[in-house]
CSV table of N, CA and C in Angstrom, one decimal:
chain,number,residue,atom,x,y,z
Y,206,MET,N,0.8,-1.2,0.0
Y,206,MET,CA,0.0,0.0,0.0
Y,206,MET,C,0.9,1.2,0.0
Y,207,HIS,N,0.6,2.2,-0.9
Y,207,HIS,CA,1.4,3.4,-1.0
Y,207,HIS,C,0.7,4.6,-0.3
Y,208,ARG,N,1.4,5.2,0.6
Y,208,ARG,CA,0.8,6.4,1.3
Y,208,ARG,C,1.8,7.5,1.3
Y,209,ASP,N,1.4,8.7,1.1
Y,209,ASP,CA,2.3,9.8,1.2
Y,209,ASP,C,2.4,10.3,2.7
Y,210,PRO,N,3.5,10.9,3.0
Y,210,PRO,CA,3.6,11.4,4.4
Y,210,PRO,C,2.6,12.5,4.7
Y,211,PRO,N,2.1,12.6,5.9
Y,211,PRO,CA,1.1,13.6,6.3
Y,211,PRO,C,1.7,15.0,6.4
Y,212,GLY,N,0.8,16.0,6.2
Y,212,GLY,CA,1.2,17.3,6.5
Y,212,GLY,C,1.9,18.1,5.4
Y,213,ILE,N,2.3,19.2,5.7
Y,213,ILE,CA,2.9,20.1,4.7
Y,213,ILE,C,4.4,19.7,4.4
Y,214,ILE,N,5.0,19.0,5.3
Y,214,ILE,CA,6.4,18.7,5.1
Y,214,ILE,C,6.6,17.5,4.2
Y,215,ALA,N,5.6,16.9,3.6
Y,215,ALA,CA,5.7,15.7,2.8
Y,215,ALA,C,6.7,15.8,1.7
Y,216,PRO,N,6.8,16.9,0.9
Y,216,PRO,CA,7.7,16.9,-0.2
Y,216,PRO,C,9.2,16.9,0.2
Y,217,HIS,N,9.4,17.2,1.5
Y,217,HIS,CA,10.8,17.4,2.0
Y,217,HIS,C,11.4,16.1,2.5
Y,218,ILE,N,10.6,15.1,2.7
Y,218,ILE,CA,11.1,13.8,3.1
Y,218,ILE,C,11.3,12.9,1.9
Y,219,PRO,N,12.5,12.3,1.7
Y,219,PRO,CA,12.6,11.4,0.6
Y,219,PRO,C,11.7,10.2,0.7
Y,220,ALA,N,11.0,9.8,-0.3
Y,220,ALA,CA,10.0,8.7,-0.3
Y,220,ALA,C,10.6,7.4,0.2
Y,221,ASP,N,11.8,7.1,-0.3
Y,221,ASP,CA,12.4,5.8,0.2
Y,221,ASP,C,12.7,5.8,1.7
Y,222,ALA,N,13.1,6.9,2.2
Y,222,ALA,CA,13.4,7.0,3.7
Y,222,ALA,C,12.1,6.9,4.4
Y,223,TYR,N,11.0,7.5,3.9
Y,223,TYR,CA,9.7,7.4,4.6
Y,223,TYR,C,9.2,6.0,4.6
Y,224,ARG,N,9.3,5.4,3.4
Y,224,ARG,CA,8.7,4.0,3.3
Y,224,ARG,C,9.5,3.0,4.2
Y,225,ARG,N,10.9,3.2,4.2
Y,225,ARG,CA,11.7,2.3,5.0
Y,225,ARG,C,11.4,2.5,6.5
Y,226,ALA,N,11.2,3.8,6.9
Y,226,ALA,CA,10.8,4.0,8.3
Y,226,ALA,C,9.5,3.5,8.6
Y,227,GLU,N,8.5,3.5,7.7
Y,227,GLU,CA,7.2,3.0,7.9
Y,227,GLU,C,7.2,1.5,8.0
Y,228,ALA,N,8.1,0.8,7.2
Y,228,ALA,CA,8.1,-0.6,7.2
Y,228,ALA,C,8.8,-1.2,8.4
Y,229,THR,N,9.9,-0.5,8.9
Y,229,THR,CA,10.6,-1.0,10.0
Y,229,THR,C,10.2,-0.5,11.3
Y,230,GLY,N,9.4,0.6,11.3
Y,230,GLY,CA,8.9,1.2,12.6
Y,230,GLY,C,9.9,2.2,13.2
Y,231,GLN,N,10.9,2.5,12.5
Y,231,GLN,CA,11.9,3.5,12.9
Y,231,GLN,C,11.3,4.9,12.9
Y,232,PRO,N,11.6,5.8,13.8
Y,232,PRO,CA,11.1,7.1,13.8
Y,232,PRO,C,11.8,7.9,12.7
Y,233,VAL,N,11.0,8.9,12.1
Y,233,VAL,CA,11.5,9.8,11.1
Y,233,VAL,C,11.8,11.1,11.9
Y,234,VAL,N,13.1,11.5,11.8
Y,234,VAL,CA,13.5,12.8,12.5
Y,234,VAL,C,13.5,13.9,11.4
Y,235,ILE,N,12.8,14.9,11.6
Y,235,ILE,CA,12.7,16.0,10.7
Y,235,ILE,C,13.3,17.3,11.4
Y,236,VAL,N,14.2,17.9,10.8
Y,236,VAL,CA,14.9,19.1,11.3
Y,236,VAL,C,14.4,20.3,10.5
Y,237,VAL,N,13.8,21.2,11.2
Y,237,VAL,CA,13.2,22.4,10.6
Y,237,VAL,C,14.1,23.6,11.0
Y,238,HIS,N,14.7,24.3,10.1
Y,238,HIS,CA,15.5,25.4,10.4
Y,238,HIS,C,14.6,26.7,10.4
Y,239,THR,N,14.5,27.4,11.5
Y,239,THR,CA,13.8,28.6,11.6
Y,239,THR,C,14.7,29.7,12.2
Y,240,THR,N,14.3,30.9,11.9
Y,240,THR,CA,15.0,32.1,12.5
Y,240,THR,C,14.1,32.7,13.5
Y,241,ASP,N,14.6,32.9,14.6
Y,241,ASP,CA,13.8,33.6,15.7
Y,241,ASP,C,13.9,35.1,15.4
Y,242,PRO,N,12.8,35.8,15.7
Y,242,PRO,CA,12.8,37.2,15.6
Y,242,PRO,C,13.8,37.8,16.6
Y,243,THR,N,14.6,38.7,16.1
Y,243,THR,CA,15.7,39.3,17.0
Y,243,THR,C,15.3,40.5,17.8
Y,244,GLY,N,14.3,41.2,17.4
Y,244,GLY,CA,13.9,42.4,18.1
Y,244,GLY,C,12.4,42.5,18.3
Y,245,ARG,N,11.9,43.6,18.8
Y,245,ARG,CA,10.5,43.8,18.9
Y,245,ARG,C,9.9,44.1,17.6
Y,246,PRO,N,8.7,43.7,17.3
Y,246,PRO,CA,8.1,44.1,16.1
Y,246,PRO,C,7.8,45.6,16.0
Y,247,LEU,N,7.7,46.1,14.8
Y,247,LEU,CA,7.5,47.5,14.6
Y,247,LEU,C,6.2,48.0,15.1
Y,248,ARG,N,5.2,47.1,15.2
Y,248,ARG,CA,3.9,47.4,15.7
Y,248,ARG,C,3.9,47.8,17.1
Y,249,SER,N,4.9,47.3,17.9
Y,249,SER,CA,4.9,47.6,19.3
Y,249,SER,C,5.4,49.1,19.6
Y,250,PHE,N,6.0,49.7,18.6
Y,250,PHE,CA,6.5,51.1,18.8
Y,250,PHE,C,5.4,52.1,18.3
Y,251,LEU,N,4.4,51.6,17.6
Y,251,LEU,CA,3.5,52.5,17.0
Y,251,LEU,C,2.6,53.2,18.0
Y,252,TYR,N,2.1,52.5,19.0
Y,252,TYR,CA,1.2,53.0,20.0
Y,252,TYR,C,1.9,54.1,20.9
Y,253,PRO,N,3.1,53.9,21.4
Y,253,PRO,CA,3.7,55.0,22.2
Y,253,PRO,C,4.1,56.2,21.3
Y,254,LEU,N,4.4,56.0,20.0
Y,254,LEU,CA,4.7,57.1,19.2
Y,254,LEU,C,3.4,57.9,18.9
Y,255,ALA,N,2.3,57.2,18.7
Y,255,ALA,CA,1.1,57.9,18.5
Y,255,ALA,C,0.6,58.7,19.7
Y,256,VAL,N,0.8,58.2,20.9
Y,256,VAL,CA,0.4,58.9,22.1
Y,256,VAL,C,1.3,60.1,22.3
Y,257,ALA,N,2.7,59.9,22.0
Y,257,ALA,CA,3.6,61.1,22.2
Y,257,ALA,C,3.3,62.1,21.1
Y,258,GLY,N,3.0,61.7,19.9
Y,258,GLY,CA,2.7,62.7,18.9
Y,258,GLY,C,1.4,63.5,19.2
Y,259,ALA,N,0.4,62.8,19.7
Y,259,ALA,CA,-0.9,63.5,20.0
Y,259,ALA,C,-0.6,64.4,21.2
Y,260,GLY,N,0.2,64.0,22.1
Y,260,GLY,CA,0.5,64.9,23.3
Y,260,GLY,C,1.2,66.2,22.8
Y,261,ALA,N,2.2,66.0,21.9
Y,261,ALA,CA,3.0,67.1,21.4
Y,261,ALA,C,2.1,68.1,20.6
Y,262,VAL,N,1.2,67.6,19.8
Y,262,VAL,CA,0.3,68.4,19.1
Y,262,VAL,C,-0.7,69.1,20.0
Y,263,GLY,N,-1.1,68.4,21.1
Y,263,GLY,CA,-2.0,69.1,22.1
Y,263,GLY,C,-1.4,70.2,22.8
Y,264,VAL,N,-0.1,70.0,23.2
Y,264,VAL,CA,0.6,71.1,23.9
Y,264,VAL,C,0.9,72.3,23.0
Y,265,PHE,N,1.2,72.0,21.7
Y,265,PHE,CA,1.5,73.0,20.8
Y,265,PHE,C,0.2,73.8,20.5
Y,266,ALA,N,-0.9,73.1,20.4
Y,266,ALA,CA,-2.2,73.8,20.1
Y,266,ALA,C,-2.6,74.7,21.4
Y,267,THR,N,-2.4,74.2,22.6
Y,267,THR,CA,-2.7,74.9,23.8
Y,267,THR,C,-1.9,76.2,23.9
Y,268,VAL,N,-0.6,76.1,23.6
Y,268,VAL,CA,0.3,77.3,23.6
Y,268,VAL,C,-0.2,78.3,22.5
Y,269,ALA,N,-0.5,77.8,21.3
Y,269,ALA,CA,-0.9,78.7,20.3
Y,269,ALA,C,-2.2,79.4,20.6
Y,270,ALA,N,-3.2,78.7,21.2
Y,270,ALA,CA,-4.4,79.3,21.6
Y,270,ALA,C,-4.2,80.3,22.7
Y,271,PHE,N,-3.3,80.0,23.7
Y,271,PHE,CA,-3.1,81.0,24.7
Y,271,PHE,C,-2.4,82.3,24.1
Y,272,LEU,N,-1.5,82.1,23.2
Y,272,LEU,CA,-0.9,83.3,22.6
Y,272,LEU,C,-1.9,84.1,21.8
Y,273,ALA,N,-2.8,83.4,21.1
Y,273,ALA,CA,-3.8,84.1,20.3
Y,273,ALA,C,-4.7,84.9,21.2
Y,274,LEU,N,-5.1,84.3,22.3
Y,274,LEU,CA,-6.0,85.0,23.3
Y,274,LEU,C,-5.3,86.2,23.9
Y,275,LEU,N,-4.0,86.0,24.2
Y,275,LEU,CA,-3.2,87.1,24.8
Y,275,LEU,C,-3.1,88.3,23.8
Y,276,ASP,N,-2.9,87.9,22.5
Y,276,ASP,CA,-2.8,89.0,21.5
Y,276,ASP,C,-4.1,89.7,21.3
Y,277,PHE,N,-5.2,88.9,21.4
Y,277,PHE,CA,-6.5,89.6,21.3
Y,277,PHE,C,-6.8,90.5,22.5
Y,278,ALA,N,-6.4,90.0,23.7
Y,278,ALA,CA,-6.6,90.8,24.9
Y,278,ALA,C,-5.8,92.1,24.8
Y,279,VAL,N,-4.6,92.1,24.4
Y,279,VAL,CA,-3.8,93.3,24.3
Y,279,VAL,C,-4.3,94.3,23.2
Y,280,HIS,N,-4.7,93.7,22.1
Y,280,HIS,CA,-5.3,94.6,21.1
Y,280,HIS,C,-6.6,95.3,21.6
Y,281,THR,N,-7.4,94.5,22.3
Y,281,THR,CA,-8.6,95.0,22.9
Y,281,THR,C,-8.4,96.1,23.9
Y,282,ALA,N,-7.4,95.9,24.7
Y,282,ALA,CA,-7.0,96.9,25.7
Y,282,ALA,C,-6.5,98.2,25.1
Y,283,VAL,N,-5.7,98.0,24.0
Y,283,VAL,CA,-5.2,99.2,23.3
Y,283,VAL,C,-6.3,100.0,22.7
Y,284,GLN,N,-7.3,99.3,22.1
Y,284,GLN,CA,-8.4,100.0,21.4
Y,284,GLN,C,-9.3,100.7,22.4
Y,285,ILE,N,-9.5,100.1,23.5
Y,285,ILE,CA,-10.4,100.7,24.6
Y,285,ILE,C,-9.6,101.9,25.1
Y,286,ALA,N,-8.4,101.8,25.4
Y,286,ALA,CA,-7.6,103.0,26.0
Y,286,ALA,C,-7.5,104.1,25.0
Y,287,ALA,N,-7.4,103.8,23.7
Y,287,ALA,CA,-7.3,104.9,22.7
Y,287,ALA,C,-8.7,105.5,22.5
Y,288,ALA,N,-9.7,104.8,22.7
Y,288,ALA,CA,-11.1,105.4,22.5
Y,288,ALA,C,-11.5,106.2,23.7
Y,289,THR,N,-11.1,105.9,24.9
Y,289,THR,CA,-11.5,106.6,26.1
Y,289,THR,C,-10.8,107.8,26.4
Y,290,GLY,N,-9.5,107.9,26.1
Y,290,GLY,CA,-8.7,109.1,26.4
Y,290,GLY,C,-8.2,109.0,27.8
Y,291,PRO,N,-7.9,110.2,28.4
Y,291,PRO,CA,-7.3,110.1,29.8
Y,291,PRO,C,-8.4,109.7,30.8
Y,292,ILE,N,-7.9,109.0,31.8
Y,292,ILE,CA,-8.8,108.6,32.9
Y,292,ILE,C,-8.5,109.6,34.1
Y,293,SER,N,-9.6,110.1,34.7
Y,293,SER,CA,-9.4,111.0,35.8
Y,293,SER,C,-10.2,110.6,37.0
Y,294,LEU,N,-9.6,110.7,38.1
Y,294,LEU,CA,-10.3,110.3,39.3
Y,294,LEU,C,-10.0,111.3,40.4
Y,295,GLY,N,-11.0,112.1,40.9
Y,295,GLY,CA,-10.8,113.0,41.9
Y,295,GLY,C,-9.8,114.1,41.6
Y,296,GLY,N,-9.7,114.5,40.3
Y,296,GLY,CA,-8.8,115.6,39.9
Y,296,GLY,C,-7.5,115.1,39.5
Y,297,ILE,N,-7.2,113.8,39.6
Y,297,ILE,CA,-5.9,113.3,39.1
Y,297,ILE,C,-6.2,112.7,37.8
Y,298,SER,N,-5.4,113.1,36.8
Y,298,SER,CA,-5.6,112.7,35.4
Y,298,SER,C,-4.5,111.7,35.1
Y,299,LEU,N,-4.9,110.6,34.4
Y,299,LEU,CA,-3.9,109.6,34.0
Y,299,LEU,C,-4.2,109.2,32.6
Y,300,LYS,N,-3.3,109.3,31.8
Y,300,LYS,CA,-3.4,108.9,30.4
Y,300,LYS,C,-2.7,107.6,30.3
Y,301,LEU,N,-3.4,106.5,29.9
Y,301,LEU,CA,-2.8,105.2,29.9
Y,301,LEU,C,-1.9,105.0,28.7
Y,302,PHE,N,-2.5,105.3,27.5
Y,302,PHE,CA,-1.7,105.1,26.3
Y,302,PHE,C,-1.8,106.4,25.5
Y,303,GLY,N,-0.6,106.8,25.0
Y,303,GLY,CA,-0.6,108.0,24.2
Y,303,GLY,C,0.8,108.2,23.7
Y,304,SER,N,0.8,109.2,22.8
Y,304,SER,CA,2.1,109.5,22.2
Y,304,SER,C,2.9,110.4,23.2
Y,305,LYS,N,4.2,110.4,23.0
Y,305,LYS,CA,5.1,111.1,23.9
Y,305,LYS,C,5.3,112.6,23.4
Y,306,ARG,N,4.6,112.9,22.3
Y,306,ARG,CA,4.9,114.2,21.7
Y,306,ARG,C,4.2,115.3,22.4
């Protein structure tokens, strides 16, 4: 009776060695050479980099929003001071913003 070796490794075993082992009952030793992964997969670095990138973008956006708000507040204060003129209280006059001429 002719039978092929089981599994995917069948083409790698010589047919006469397999049939001789099958007829005599000797075990067939199969050596499979594999390479072990040497380092961490690239996927394991993706999550920390994504979190760090999102944090950096968030900090940058927060600083930019604060500076825009500060710029808006300064321009508003300058416009209000220019429109009101000098401030006087009890006879003491104080001009907040004005030319030195």
